[in-house]
Each structure stands twice: as C-alpha cells, then as structure tokens.
Amino acid sequence: MIRRARGSGADGTGATPAGESADAAFPALLEESPEILYEQAPCGYLTTMMDGTVAKVNATLLGWLGRTREEVLGRMRFGDLLTAGGRIYHETHFAPLLRMQGEISGVALELKAADGTRMPVLASSVVTYGSEGEPLLIRTTLSDARDRRAYEEELLRGTRAAERARAEAEEARRAADEARRAAEHARTQEERARKEEERARRQAEQTRRETEQARKEEERARRQAEQATKDAEQDRRAAELARKQAEFERQQAEAARRDAEADRARLQDALGVLQQSLLPDHLPVVPGLEAASYYHTASPERLGGDFYDLFPLDGKRWAFFLGDVCGKGPQAAALTSLTRYSLRAAALHDPDPVAALSTLNTVLHERYTGGDPRYCTTVFGTVEPDPATGHVAVHLASGGHPPALIRRADGRAEYLETPGGLLVGVVPEPHFTAAHTTLAPGDTLLLYTDGLTEARTGPERALYGDDALRDFVADLPDAGPGALVGALTALLEGFGTGLDDDTALLALGAPKDTTATSATTATVATATATATATTVATVTATTTPEPE
Amino acid sequence: MSALKITSRDAATGPVVEIAGDLDYDTAGRLREVCTDLALHSGQRLVIDLAALEFMDSTGITALIAARNHALAAGADIALAAVPDNTIRILRLVGLDQIFPMHPSTEAATVGAG
C-alpha cells in the first residue's frame, strides 16, 4: 500500500486532491491505464520466449531484481534470474511441467538480485499459443513470498525448534532413558552393592559367630586343658599318695612280716616247749625191762597229736601208753595234754587198762561233744618184769588203736590183736578190748601210731600196711627195743614225703639176760642214775611172777 | 590227691550226702559244715555215701563222728553206705564199725529205717 501511494505520488498523473471524497477518488482509480497497472502491479510480470529469453518485464520485477530493463530484455533468461538451486529446479521440474501441462502455478522459487540478495517468490506461468496452436510465449507472474517465506521460515524455524525441541526432548528422553538406565544401573549396582553389603554383613555376622564359636571353643578347650592339667596334677598327687601309701604298706607289710617271723619263731619255741611237755624228756630206767622210743614230727607248725609215756605205778608194775589224738595244732596239743594226765591219774587210781581207758573216755566225752568231737586212739597197759625168770608180763587194752606187734626172740613177729576197741571219747559207754601176753627174754613189744602203717611207699604210693611192718620186724637180725626202734627210724626216714603224719614208736622188751638189761637201760636214760638205783631196788623187792 | 566234692539230696528216709575225693585235714571241715546245715528231723536217717571216697584220714573220721553227733542230737540216726574196703579197715581199727551201721549201697541204706 505504501508503495502504491508512493508510486501514485511519484507518477503525479493520477494524483487526487487531498480534500476529495472517496467516492470522488474511486473513478479516478478505475481510470488508471493498463500500462500503469502492468508496470506497477503488486507482482512481477515476465514474458519470455519459449527458451526463457526475457521478452517483457514490468517495473515491479526489475525493482526486485535491482536491474534495468536493458540489462534484462533479450539478454537474460528466466533461469538467469533465479538462484542456482532455483535455476536447477526450474530446468528440471518447472519448465518440463510447464511445457507438458501448459501452465503451472504456486511454485516457490528464489530470485537472485543483482546485489546478490535473494527473494522468495511464488511463480505461476502459462504458455500462450499461436493460431496454429504452436507455443509462442510464456507469461509468468511472480508474487512476493518474502512474508510467506518468513512465515515458512518461521514455520520452519518453529518446525526446527519443534524438531530441535523434539530432538531435545528426544535427547532429554534419551538422556532420561540414559539417566533411567544409569539410575537403573545405579539402582542395580546399588542393589548389588546392597546385596554385596548384605552378604558381607552376613559373612561378617557369620565370621563374628564363628569367631565367637571359636572363642567359646578356645575357652572350652582352655578350660578342658586347665581341667586336664588339674586332673593330671590330681592324678600325680594321687599317684604320689598311692606310691607313699604303697611304700607305707610295704613298710607295714615288711614290719608285719618281721613281726610274723618273730611271732612264728616265738610260736615255734612255744610249740617246741609244749611238744616237750607232751612227751617224756627221757624214758625212765625200769629194772628187768628194756625200753626205747622215737618221735617223728611231720610238720613243725602242726603240733603233733601222738603221745606216749612210761611211768611207775607201784613197787612192781609200770604203766605205759601210746596214742594218737585226732587233729593237729594247738587243740590237738591241748587234747594230748589232757589225755596224758588223765591216763596218768586214772592209772594211779585203777591200773586196770580197760578202767583207765574208760576214765579217759569219760573225761574226753564230757569235755568235747557235739559238733566239735575230740577223741584219741590209745593203747594203755602195764608191765611187770619178773626178776626171777626175766619174763615181763604185759596187760593192755586198746581204744581204737592199731594192734601192738610182738617180735619174739626166735624171729617170729605177731600182732597182739585187740579187735573192737573203740576210739576214746566218742560215745559215753564204749567197749575197750583187753589183751595180755608175756615177753620172754629177747622178746620185744612194739607200739606205734598209724603214721607208720599208713605211710605211702614207692611210686604207686601204696599203703605200707600191717603185713609189711610185721615182715620188716621179723626180718631184723636184732630184735631188742633199741635195735628195733633204730631200724624203724631208718625205715621212716626212707619213706620221705610218703610219711606225712606224726609217728610215735615205743618198744618194750624183756632183756636177753639180766646183765645186758641194765646196760641197755642205762644207755637210754643215762642222766638218771639215782632213779636207776631206786628202780633196781624196787625190782629186787618184788620177785613174784604174775599168775597165768 | 583229688578235690573233695560233696553233694546232698533227699531220699524217703532223709538226707543223703555223697562224698567224692579225699576227706582229710584240708577238706574235712566242709563235710562238717554241710552236715551242720542239713535239716534233720526226728526219726530220719542221715545216709553218708562213701562210694566215691578215695582217701580219709583221722580228721575225716572226726567229721563222721561230728555228723553222727549232729544226727543223734536231732533224734535221727546215721548210716554209712558203700564204704570202701580200706575205709572199712580203718573204721574197724578204731572200733567205729560198732557205732556206724554200714550198708553196701545207698539204696540198701534208705530202705526203711529198721
């Protein structure tokens, strides 16, 4: 509008007085010449040849181009007015479409002014044809598209901004994604770290527990070690104590052993004294009688239960006994003692052998009864030598004792049987068997305990027995009491371990002649010369032989 | 030497004690203990079976006498059964055959008390 007003003013021809009304001016406008309209139209007009050579151009376009008409007419083509891009677009699209369709409109192109500035335009072209229909000219209208271009550029700018914003948004989204991923990653990392930490924490806890456990174990081990140490110490002390105890006990035992040995020695002494009290120290010298004895002790500890004795009764008779109490040891010794003195007392009261044994039986049976019976076997008798004949009358009785053996001077040996005589002390009214014989000069009466006949001999440990004893005695060359006891002593020693019981021997004999008698007796009891004299005196006083 | 073995059982007539082995100083105490522990009643008979006895010494005799005393104190009597020959010899020697009835076997000894 400004340009138009300025054009109108510059032109001068169409100027209208300022005071004219609009109604008055309008016809003036209508009266504008077509030439002015063409030249000063608000768009550019351009007529070219078919090859694009500019044939006609209006002032508006020349003004846009900054060129004179002379520069353009016949010298430049339409394409020369365009920018390089516009020219290429014109040649490749615009011109071919135009030739083919005859018209084209609204195509955006860009003019290039002489000063190099550019100007966007919208181009519409039509082809004018001749009478023959041949194309003659191209008429082109170019309208200013700078505003449009600005809009488009604005639009483009907006688009770009939008695009940029979109890109930015995209970028932001990507960044967000990235951030999200990073965050995710970080979160994952964190989670992992958390898990790692949790694991580490658990591990630490586990380690702590293990450490605690180990500490407790160590504590327990330490306590155990301490306990073991204490135990060991205790054991050591106990062992020491036990050792001392053992040493003490050993010393005690040693002392006890010494005491025991001392006791044993004292006991041996006592037993020896006691044993001596049970037997006569030596046999008395009996006129007209030869006597010998022997005692074998099987065991010193087991005080023997065998006994014998020979003692005077009156002026002409002597009593003798030999026996065996049951058992061994102190009780046996006590029984032996009781038996010995009972028989001595009984014989003095009544020298009859059966009466003496009966008295002893009463004593023992009253003394020992019930579950602890004590008894003995005994041969009790009297001898009465006859100085006139040299014979010795023998009266005896047996209570459960082996029979006496008689060795005659002519070599015969025979038992003086006393069957049925019962052990002394077992029953209240026992039967005792009496027997009597006369020893001629050279005859010997042997009393013995069953240690002799019950001895075991030979590898078979056979019982020695009555028959063997009788034969042994019969075969002896000298049958006097001394010789007989000597031979039997040797026999007993020969038995060795086969003889496990005490054995007592008592032999009484009638001397072969009177002179020999006193000699033999003297050898048996040399210590009692006074008694011998007394006894001899007694013998000489009693010369009466026993009847029967 | 063989160990002493003592077994006891009851027969119609009373206890029967069987003795096997050696009855001597070392073992006789056991027979006395066994006999002391026996339940004996008046009118019964204590039978001591010596069939397997191998050896007896004076302490064995003492144990037999203790058994007899125990039986008599209870109002019972005593009998020996199957006494070996050597033991019979010893018993006769000491006169105990007069106070100990002897039977050839326990069967014979336990056929009534008379």
XYZ file of C-alpha atoms in Angstrom:
662
model
C 0.000 0.000 0.000
C 2.749 2.472 0.802
C 4.461 1.699 -2.415
C 1.352 2.098 -4.297
C 0.783 5.521 -2.672
C 4.342 6.434 -3.288
C 4.077 5.269 -6.871
C 0.956 7.205 -7.341
C 2.599 10.298 -5.960
C 5.769 9.761 -7.973
C 3.730 9.286 -11.070
C 1.791 12.559 -10.493
C -0.749 11.833 -13.107
C -3.237 10.142 -11.044
C -2.806 12.336 -8.012
C -6.064 13.229 -6.352
C -6.634 16.431 -4.368
C -6.421 15.692 -0.647
C -9.792 17.191 0.010
C -11.647 14.934 -2.426
C -14.018 12.370 -1.028
C -13.519 8.658 -1.537
C -16.462 8.491 -3.766
C -14.946 11.137 -5.937
C -11.489 9.323 -5.998
C -12.670 5.816 -6.981
C -13.469 6.668 -10.575
C -10.029 8.091 -10.827
C -8.536 4.774 -9.879
C -10.613 2.986 -12.372
C -9.297 5.304 -14.989
C -5.656 4.042 -14.421
C -4.163 2.836 -17.677
C -3.415 -0.870 -18.236
C 0.175 0.121 -18.858
C 0.468 1.514 -15.332
C -1.314 -1.451 -13.892
C 1.184 -3.738 -15.695
C 4.222 -1.804 -14.769
C 3.272 -1.003 -11.206
C 1.265 -4.116 -10.313
C 1.973 -5.563 -6.853
C 3.515 -8.610 -8.537
C 6.147 -9.137 -11.100
C 5.258 -9.844 -14.689
C 7.552 -11.558 -17.035
C 7.083 -12.680 -20.620
C 9.702 -14.913 -22.108
C 10.316 -16.743 -25.238
C 9.886 -20.471 -25.157
C 13.615 -20.778 -24.470
C 13.218 -18.484 -21.495
C 14.698 -15.344 -23.053
C 13.046 -12.380 -21.409
C 10.828 -10.581 -23.800
C 8.953 -8.288 -21.468
C 9.263 -7.412 -17.780
C 7.459 -4.942 -15.548
C 8.985 -2.389 -13.322
C 7.994 -4.166 -10.121
C 10.136 -7.162 -11.048
C 13.022 -5.030 -12.261
C 12.835 -3.220 -8.919
C 13.020 -6.558 -7.052
C 15.958 -7.591 -9.223
C 17.770 -4.225 -8.980
C 18.347 -4.379 -12.710
C 17.462 -2.130 -15.617
C 15.227 -3.201 -18.414
C 18.091 -3.016 -20.840
C 20.119 -5.464 -18.845
C 17.362 -7.998 -18.884
C 15.396 -7.795 -22.183
C 16.735 -10.106 -24.832
C 19.824 -10.772 -22.785
C 18.801 -12.905 -19.809
C 16.649 -15.925 -19.481
C 14.229 -16.653 -16.689
C 16.667 -19.106 -15.200
C 19.323 -16.420 -15.012
C 17.114 -14.513 -12.660
C 16.985 -17.332 -10.206
C 19.420 -18.606 -7.572
C 21.448 -21.622 -8.583
C 19.058 -24.005 -6.767
C 16.070 -22.245 -8.227
C 17.561 -22.429 -11.728
C 18.163 -26.199 -11.415
C 14.661 -26.709 -10.071
C 13.300 -24.589 -12.940
C 15.118 -26.530 -15.585
C 14.435 -29.983 -14.211
C 10.856 -29.593 -12.959
C 9.270 -26.263 -13.629
C 9.989 -25.893 -17.365
C 9.238 -29.518 -18.316
C 5.933 -29.462 -16.359
C 5.030 -26.186 -17.965
C 5.645 -27.410 -21.497
C 3.712 -30.536 -20.808
C 0.751 -29.014 -18.954
C 0.775 -25.553 -20.492
C 0.540 -23.962 -17.098
C 1.931 -24.207 -13.625
C 1.193 -22.314 -10.504
C 2.314 -21.651 -6.993
C 5.819 -22.921 -7.424
C 8.208 -21.497 -4.872
C 11.398 -20.163 -6.366
C 14.062 -17.770 -5.229
C 15.144 -14.712 -7.171
C 18.662 -13.526 -7.169
C 19.081 -9.780 -7.258
C 21.971 -8.010 -8.876
C 23.436 -7.281 -5.473
C 23.229 -10.943 -4.651
C 20.291 -10.694 -2.277
C 17.697 -13.329 -2.544
C 13.994 -13.020 -2.605
C 11.486 -15.804 -2.318
C 8.657 -15.747 -4.811
C 5.751 -17.904 -5.881
C 5.760 -18.390 -9.634
C 2.782 -19.158 -11.896
C 3.237 -19.481 -15.620
C 1.042 -20.056 -18.647
C 2.022 -20.789 -22.212
C 0.363 -18.700 -24.944
C -0.161 -20.386 -28.227
C -0.384 -19.119 -31.797
C -3.227 -19.600 -34.212
C -1.784 -22.856 -35.222
C -1.565 -23.904 -31.592
C 2.154 -23.554 -31.570
C 3.611 -22.288 -28.282
C 4.726 -18.787 -28.601
C 5.385 -17.204 -25.275
C 5.417 -17.900 -21.605
C 3.761 -15.480 -19.296
C 4.852 -15.641 -15.731
C 3.616 -13.991 -12.579
C 5.882 -13.764 -9.595
C 4.378 -12.788 -6.268
C 6.374 -11.619 -3.341
C 6.759 -14.592 -0.995
C 9.004 -12.948 1.480
C 6.249 -12.817 4.080
C 5.314 -16.340 3.228
C 8.915 -17.265 3.251
C 9.262 -15.575 6.588
C 6.228 -17.483 7.745
C 7.604 -20.608 6.235
C 10.909 -19.811 7.702
C 9.132 -19.058 10.913
C 7.270 -22.255 10.397
C 10.496 -23.919 9.521
C 12.098 -22.312 12.425
C 9.194 -23.438 14.549
C 9.452 -26.803 12.976
C 13.110 -26.775 13.571
C 12.540 -25.508 17.034
C 9.939 -28.178 17.418
C 12.309 -30.515 15.784
C 15.010 -29.275 17.987
C 12.672 -29.397 20.914
C 11.635 -32.842 19.801
C 15.289 -33.689 19.389
C 15.981 -32.097 22.661
C 13.025 -33.913 24.083
C 14.289 -36.997 22.410
C 17.666 -36.153 23.704
C 16.143 -35.457 27.048
C 14.216 -38.676 26.737
C 17.376 -40.422 25.728
C 19.144 -38.624 28.494
C 16.281 -39.550 30.742
C 16.491 -43.052 29.425
C 20.161 -42.921 29.856
C 19.661 -41.448 33.249
C 16.985 -44.009 33.888
C 19.258 -46.724 32.641
C 22.037 -45.180 34.595
C 19.716 -44.917 37.506
C 18.597 -48.442 36.831
C 22.176 -49.448 36.530
C 22.981 -47.442 39.573
C 19.991 -48.976 41.293
C 21.141 -52.401 40.144
C 24.607 -51.540 41.210
C 23.255 -50.235 44.435
C 21.119 -53.329 44.826
C 24.105 -55.432 44.042
C 26.170 -53.361 46.378
C 23.387 -53.661 48.935
C 23.282 -57.400 48.398
C 27.020 -57.435 48.442
C 26.931 -55.461 51.632
C 24.226 -57.734 52.993
C 26.325 -60.720 52.061
C 29.336 -59.061 53.548
C 27.256 -58.233 56.595
C 26.064 -61.819 56.816
C 29.535 -63.006 56.221
C 30.748 -60.662 58.875
C 27.976 -61.937 61.135
C 28.921 -65.482 60.245
C 32.530 -64.645 60.816
C 31.555 -62.979 64.062
C 29.584 -66.049 65.071
C 32.386 -68.304 64.008
C 34.808 -66.149 65.829
C 32.523 -66.262 68.853
C 32.192 -70.011 68.429
C 35.922 -70.322 68.011
C 36.376 -68.119 71.047
C 33.986 -70.335 73.010
C 35.720 -73.430 71.657
C 39.005 -71.969 72.646
C 37.595 -71.081 76.039
C 36.223 -74.575 76.405
C 39.481 -76.068 75.214
C 41.287 -73.789 77.597
C 39.021 -74.908 80.428
C 39.463 -78.515 79.409
C 43.170 -78.049 79.275
C 43.023 -76.440 82.693
C 40.839 -79.277 83.924
C 43.179 -81.788 82.335
C 46.064 -80.039 83.975
C 44.217 -80.108 87.270
C 43.284 -83.750 86.707
C 46.826 -84.592 85.796
C 48.002 -82.776 88.881
C 45.394 -84.608 90.908
C 46.407 -87.881 89.310
C 50.002 -87.071 90.005
C 49.148 -86.299 93.602
C 47.008 -89.426 93.801
C 49.823 -91.439 92.268
C 52.250 -89.855 94.701
C 49.841 -90.572 97.520
C 49.347 -94.128 96.256
C 53.108 -94.503 95.980
C 53.545 -93.253 99.521
C 50.654 -95.430 100.600
C 52.230 -98.383 98.813
C 55.562 -97.571 100.388
C 53.864 -97.250 103.748
C 52.035 -100.518 103.170
C 55.241 -102.126 102.006
C 56.909 -100.970 105.180
C 53.883 -102.107 107.130
C 53.985 -105.421 105.327
C 57.701 -105.630 105.967
C 57.111 -104.835 109.612
C 54.222 -107.290 109.678
C 56.443 -109.862 108.009
C 59.150 -109.258 110.570
C 56.531 -109.408 113.293
C 55.106 -112.557 111.763
C 58.541 -114.091 111.552
C 59.192 -113.113 115.120
C 55.786 -114.467 116.109
C 56.470 -117.595 114.154
C 59.808 -118.009 115.850
C 58.199 -117.438 119.236
C 55.405 -119.830 118.307
C 57.972 -122.413 117.232
C 59.658 -122.023 120.557
C 56.340 -122.263 122.363
C 55.304 -125.269 120.334
C 58.596 -126.914 120.954
C 58.192 -126.383 124.688
C 54.614 -127.579 124.514
C 55.586 -130.598 122.445
C 58.210 -131.444 125.025
C 55.592 -131.236 127.737
C 53.544 -133.835 125.889
C 56.334 -136.361 125.822
C 58.718 -137.561 128.472
C 62.145 -135.987 128.315
C 63.557 -139.444 128.528
C 62.312 -142.843 129.368
C 62.774 -143.982 132.966
C 65.057 -146.862 133.692
C 62.930 -149.888 134.536
C 64.686 -152.880 136.090
C 64.152 -156.025 134.100
C 62.848 -154.051 131.181
C 64.472 -152.544 128.164
C 62.708 -149.555 126.569
C 63.263 -147.304 123.557
C 61.194 -144.685 121.856
C 61.157 -142.381 118.849
C 59.004 -139.490 117.762
C 58.763 -138.219 114.187
C 57.265 -134.767 113.640
C 55.765 -134.363 110.163
C 55.217 -130.607 110.371
C 56.583 -128.164 112.931
C 53.551 -125.895 112.535
C 51.075 -128.681 113.018
C 51.777 -129.673 116.544
C 51.653 -133.409 116.680
C 48.910 -135.375 118.224
C 50.888 -138.519 119.014
C 51.958 -139.305 122.520
C 53.474 -141.982 124.673
C 54.614 -142.391 128.230
C 56.143 -144.845 130.641
C 55.876 -144.373 134.370
C 55.869 -146.347 137.589
C 52.648 -147.455 139.224
C 53.751 -149.218 142.324
C 56.692 -151.187 143.519
C 56.423 -153.849 140.830
C 54.353 -152.534 137.943
C 54.882 -149.840 135.389
C 52.330 -148.284 133.201
C 52.791 -147.303 129.573
C 50.594 -145.839 126.887
C 50.894 -144.691 123.348
C 48.238 -142.967 121.341
C 47.122 -140.559 118.717
C 44.666 -137.709 119.212
C 42.540 -136.523 116.343
C 43.624 -133.407 114.506
C 46.681 -131.235 114.639
C 47.746 -127.998 116.148
C 47.027 -126.331 119.481
C 43.686 -128.039 120.047
C 45.331 -131.390 119.434
C 48.118 -130.427 121.782
C 45.595 -129.459 124.432
C 43.812 -132.755 123.896
C 47.090 -134.600 124.091
C 47.940 -132.907 127.338
C 44.527 -133.672 128.772
C 44.797 -137.277 127.620
C 48.265 -137.767 129.038
C 47.500 -136.514 132.520
C 44.071 -138.123 132.598
C 45.653 -141.506 131.864
C 48.362 -140.979 134.434
C 45.811 -140.066 137.076
C 43.469 -142.886 136.061
C 46.262 -145.434 136.162
C 47.220 -144.458 139.645
C 43.613 -144.813 140.722
C 42.969 -148.108 138.948
C 45.776 -149.663 136.894
C 43.386 -151.981 135.045
C 43.848 -150.983 131.371
C 40.133 -151.028 130.499
C 39.321 -148.985 133.583
C 41.986 -146.429 132.686
C 40.673 -146.067 129.149
C 37.100 -145.777 130.445
C 38.118 -142.971 132.754
C 39.844 -141.196 129.892
C 36.760 -141.719 127.721
C 34.583 -140.087 130.325
C 36.895 -137.136 130.592
C 37.102 -136.593 126.846
C 33.443 -137.211 126.125
C 32.358 -134.747 128.735
C 34.916 -132.235 127.607
C 34.325 -132.484 123.883
C 30.945 -133.184 122.415
C 28.529 -132.088 119.698
C 29.875 -130.519 116.519
C 33.484 -130.495 117.661
C 34.225 -134.024 118.822
C 37.667 -134.786 120.179
C 38.918 -138.261 120.646
C 42.016 -140.345 120.580
C 43.206 -143.816 119.905
C 45.212 -145.298 122.735
C 46.891 -148.436 123.847
C 47.256 -148.426 127.598
C 48.984 -151.173 129.522
C 51.068 -152.274 132.422
C 54.277 -154.218 132.505
C 55.515 -156.282 135.380
C 59.007 -157.671 134.967
C 59.790 -160.898 136.817
C 63.388 -160.734 138.056
C 63.443 -164.433 138.693
C 62.569 -165.519 135.201
C 63.437 -162.441 133.212
C 59.922 -162.516 131.823
C 57.756 -159.441 131.548
C 54.004 -159.760 131.960
C 52.067 -157.382 129.752
C 48.409 -156.358 130.255
C 46.954 -153.850 127.856
C 43.779 -152.549 126.329
C 43.143 -150.691 123.116
C 40.732 -147.950 122.294
C 40.641 -147.765 118.504
C 44.368 -148.167 118.199
C 46.332 -150.420 115.842
C 47.384 -153.660 117.479
C 50.767 -153.967 119.159
C 53.372 -156.011 117.371
C 55.433 -158.619 119.186
C 58.801 -159.672 117.901
C 59.797 -162.913 119.509
C 63.385 -163.778 120.170
C 63.177 -166.640 117.716
C 62.376 -164.260 114.859
C 58.606 -164.587 114.771
C 56.573 -161.424 114.618
C 52.893 -161.362 115.572
C 50.243 -158.852 116.344
C 48.583 -158.756 119.709
C 45.098 -158.256 118.366
C 42.675 -156.093 120.253
C 39.625 -156.088 117.994
C 36.585 -153.975 118.681
C 38.251 -151.399 120.835
C 36.531 -148.109 120.147
C 38.027 -144.653 119.857
C 38.309 -142.998 123.213
C 35.893 -140.109 123.755
C 33.319 -140.802 121.043
C 30.470 -142.487 122.888
C 29.545 -142.471 126.546
C 29.918 -146.203 127.215
C 32.444 -147.595 124.782
C 33.833 -151.067 124.565
C 37.550 -151.474 125.008
C 39.333 -154.657 124.215
C 41.910 -156.084 126.623
C 44.741 -158.453 125.883
C 47.751 -159.788 127.649
C 50.975 -161.545 126.862
C 54.275 -162.448 128.410
C 57.538 -161.353 126.949
C 60.267 -163.898 127.249
C 63.863 -162.717 127.307
C 64.655 -161.381 123.898
C 61.023 -160.646 123.072
C 60.021 -157.096 122.259
C 56.605 -155.433 122.287
C 56.287 -152.618 119.710
C 53.719 -149.884 119.996
C 53.342 -147.479 117.098
C 50.924 -144.926 115.689
C 49.372 -145.275 112.266
C 51.805 -142.774 110.743
C 53.917 -145.875 110.255
C 51.396 -148.271 108.790
C 49.508 -145.603 106.854
C 52.650 -144.268 105.193
C 52.759 -144.302 101.416
C 55.644 -146.016 99.680
C 57.038 -146.419 96.228
C 55.977 -144.764 93.007
C 52.421 -146.060 93.428
C 52.324 -144.545 96.897
C 50.939 -147.822 98.139
C 49.951 -148.183 101.767
C 52.863 -149.566 103.748
C 50.490 -151.668 105.814
C 50.419 -154.147 108.709
C 51.884 -157.084 106.821
C 54.882 -155.103 105.590
C 55.601 -153.912 109.111
C 55.332 -157.408 110.501
C 57.666 -158.817 107.837
C 60.123 -155.963 108.278
C 60.295 -156.551 112.014
C 60.525 -160.328 111.594
C 63.474 -159.956 109.266
C 65.528 -157.851 111.637
C 68.588 -159.718 112.979
C 68.445 -157.979 116.358
C 65.003 -157.577 117.934
C 65.920 -155.674 121.090
C 63.939 -152.409 121.631
C 66.906 -150.174 120.834
C 67.756 -152.007 117.637
C 64.126 -152.247 116.644
C 63.464 -148.507 117.115
C 66.715 -147.721 115.324
C 65.757 -149.821 112.320
C 62.258 -148.369 112.191
C 63.637 -144.831 112.450
C 65.719 -145.520 109.379
C 62.656 -147.010 107.681
C 60.588 -143.906 108.429
C 63.291 -141.637 107.114
C 63.311 -143.729 103.952
C 59.640 -143.017 103.393
C 60.433 -139.350 102.670
C 57.347 -137.436 101.626
C 55.347 -140.633 101.880
C 55.319 -140.090 105.596
C 53.030 -137.144 106.148
C 51.819 -137.837 109.653
C 53.428 -137.740 113.026
C 54.638 -141.085 114.113
C 55.455 -142.335 117.579
C 57.251 -145.543 118.419
C 57.596 -147.217 121.836
C 59.341 -150.547 122.204
C 59.419 -152.515 125.481
C 61.418 -155.678 125.749
C 62.495 -158.349 128.137
C 66.292 -158.354 128.156
C 68.029 -161.465 126.910
C 69.940 -161.563 130.167
C 69.899 -159.513 133.351
C 73.329 -158.009 132.902
C 72.508 -156.855 129.431
C 69.248 -155.322 130.646
C 70.784 -152.802 132.957
C 73.328 -151.855 130.320
C 70.682 -151.178 127.677
C 68.513 -149.248 130.041
C 71.457 -147.166 131.111
C 72.102 -146.101 127.529
C 68.526 -144.950 127.167
C 68.473 -142.907 130.349
C 71.993 -142.160 131.425
C 71.018 -138.941 133.120
C 69.037 -140.550 135.915
C 71.496 -142.643 137.831
C 69.685 -142.059 141.083
C 66.364 -143.156 139.648
C 68.015 -146.237 138.206
C 69.275 -147.244 141.601
C 65.873 -146.661 143.125
C 64.168 -148.636 140.446
C 66.575 -151.525 140.710
C 65.979 -151.617 144.414
C 62.264 -151.771 143.758
C 62.663 -154.560 141.283
C 64.687 -156.656 143.615
C 61.957 -156.277 146.220
C 59.221 -157.692 144.039
C 60.035 -161.039 142.617
C 56.585 -162.553 142.430
C 55.642 -163.541 138.905
C 52.146 -162.835 137.771
C 49.991 -165.947 137.604
C 48.729 -167.239 134.268
C 45.073 -136.356 95.935
C 41.783 -135.293 94.419
C 39.461 -132.465 95.389
C 36.628 -133.168 97.722
C 33.148 -132.963 96.250
C 30.104 -133.091 98.473
C 26.536 -133.311 97.188
C 23.401 -133.759 99.183
C 19.892 -134.826 98.240
C 16.774 -136.027 99.948
C 15.658 -139.631 99.993
C 12.498 -141.067 101.551
C 14.409 -141.803 104.744
C 16.100 -138.411 104.957
C 19.144 -136.640 103.605
C 21.779 -138.452 101.609
C 25.222 -136.907 101.471
C 27.577 -138.183 98.818
C 31.299 -137.718 99.303
C 33.790 -137.958 96.461
C 37.552 -137.463 96.596
C 39.788 -137.026 99.601
C 38.400 -136.405 103.056
C 41.372 -135.184 105.003
C 42.760 -132.435 107.170
C 42.285 -129.825 104.420
C 38.740 -130.751 103.409
C 37.001 -132.419 106.321
C 35.718 -129.079 107.601
C 33.407 -128.837 104.596
C 31.666 -132.105 105.409
C 31.120 -130.863 108.926
C 29.642 -127.628 107.570
C 27.352 -129.495 105.174
C 26.143 -131.809 107.932
C 25.566 -128.929 110.314
C 23.401 -127.170 107.713
C 21.293 -130.238 106.993
C 17.643 -130.142 108.010
C 17.323 -133.328 110.016
C 14.147 -134.408 111.747
C 13.479 -136.906 114.452
C 13.140 -140.407 113.081
C 15.016 -139.678 109.889
C 18.206 -141.317 108.819
C 21.262 -139.437 107.593
C 22.993 -141.567 104.985
C 26.586 -140.782 104.044
C 27.513 -142.376 100.762
C 31.262 -143.054 100.565
C 31.250 -144.916 97.232
C 33.496 -142.299 95.611
C 35.688 -141.682 98.658
C 39.332 -142.029 97.724
C 41.120 -141.243 100.955
C 40.216 -140.493 104.533
C 42.425 -139.626 107.485
C 41.718 -139.069 111.145
C 40.134 -135.668 110.544
C 37.718 -137.385 108.155
C 36.835 -139.702 110.981
C 36.275 -136.680 113.169
C 33.883 -135.268 110.568
C 31.938 -138.548 110.504
C 31.706 -138.506 114.266
C 30.516 -134.891 114.172
C 27.859 -135.904 111.641
C 26.784 -138.729 113.949
C 26.576 -136.352 116.909
C 24.508 -133.960 114.812
C 22.100 -136.727 113.758
C 21.722 -138.065 117.279
C 21.088 -134.563 118.629
C 18.221 -134.232 116.127
C 16.712 -137.532 117.162
C 17.786 -139.122 113.921
C 20.262 -141.889 113.261
C 23.099 -142.279 110.807
C 24.309 -144.897 108.371
C 27.256 -145.237 106.040
C 26.770 -146.614 102.561
C 29.176 -148.163 100.063
C 32.171 -147.817 102.359
C 35.445 -148.590 100.534
C 37.383 -151.569 101.877
C 40.286 -149.520 103.146
C 37.931 -147.228 104.989
C 36.168 -150.232 106.491
C 39.550 -151.421 107.685
C 40.240 -148.088 109.376
C 36.774 -147.909 110.871
C 37.172 -151.393 112.292
C 40.612 -150.497 113.580
C 39.249 -147.658 115.636
C 36.086 -149.538 116.534
C 33.758 -147.209 114.738
C 32.108 -150.114 112.916
C 30.355 -150.618 116.234
C 28.597 -147.258 116.151
C 28.227 -146.664 112.400
C 25.777 -149.038 110.680
C 27.181 -149.771 107.232
C 25.277 -150.753 104.115
C 26.577 -151.918 100.757
C 24.740 -149.124 98.937
C 22.608 -146.023 99.455
C 19.647 -147.956 98.115
C 20.084 -150.512 100.838
C 20.647 -147.801 103.437
C 17.469 -145.963 102.511
C 15.081 -148.942 102.617
C 13.162 -148.026 105.714
C 14.718 -147.143 108.997
C 14.954 -150.559 110.513
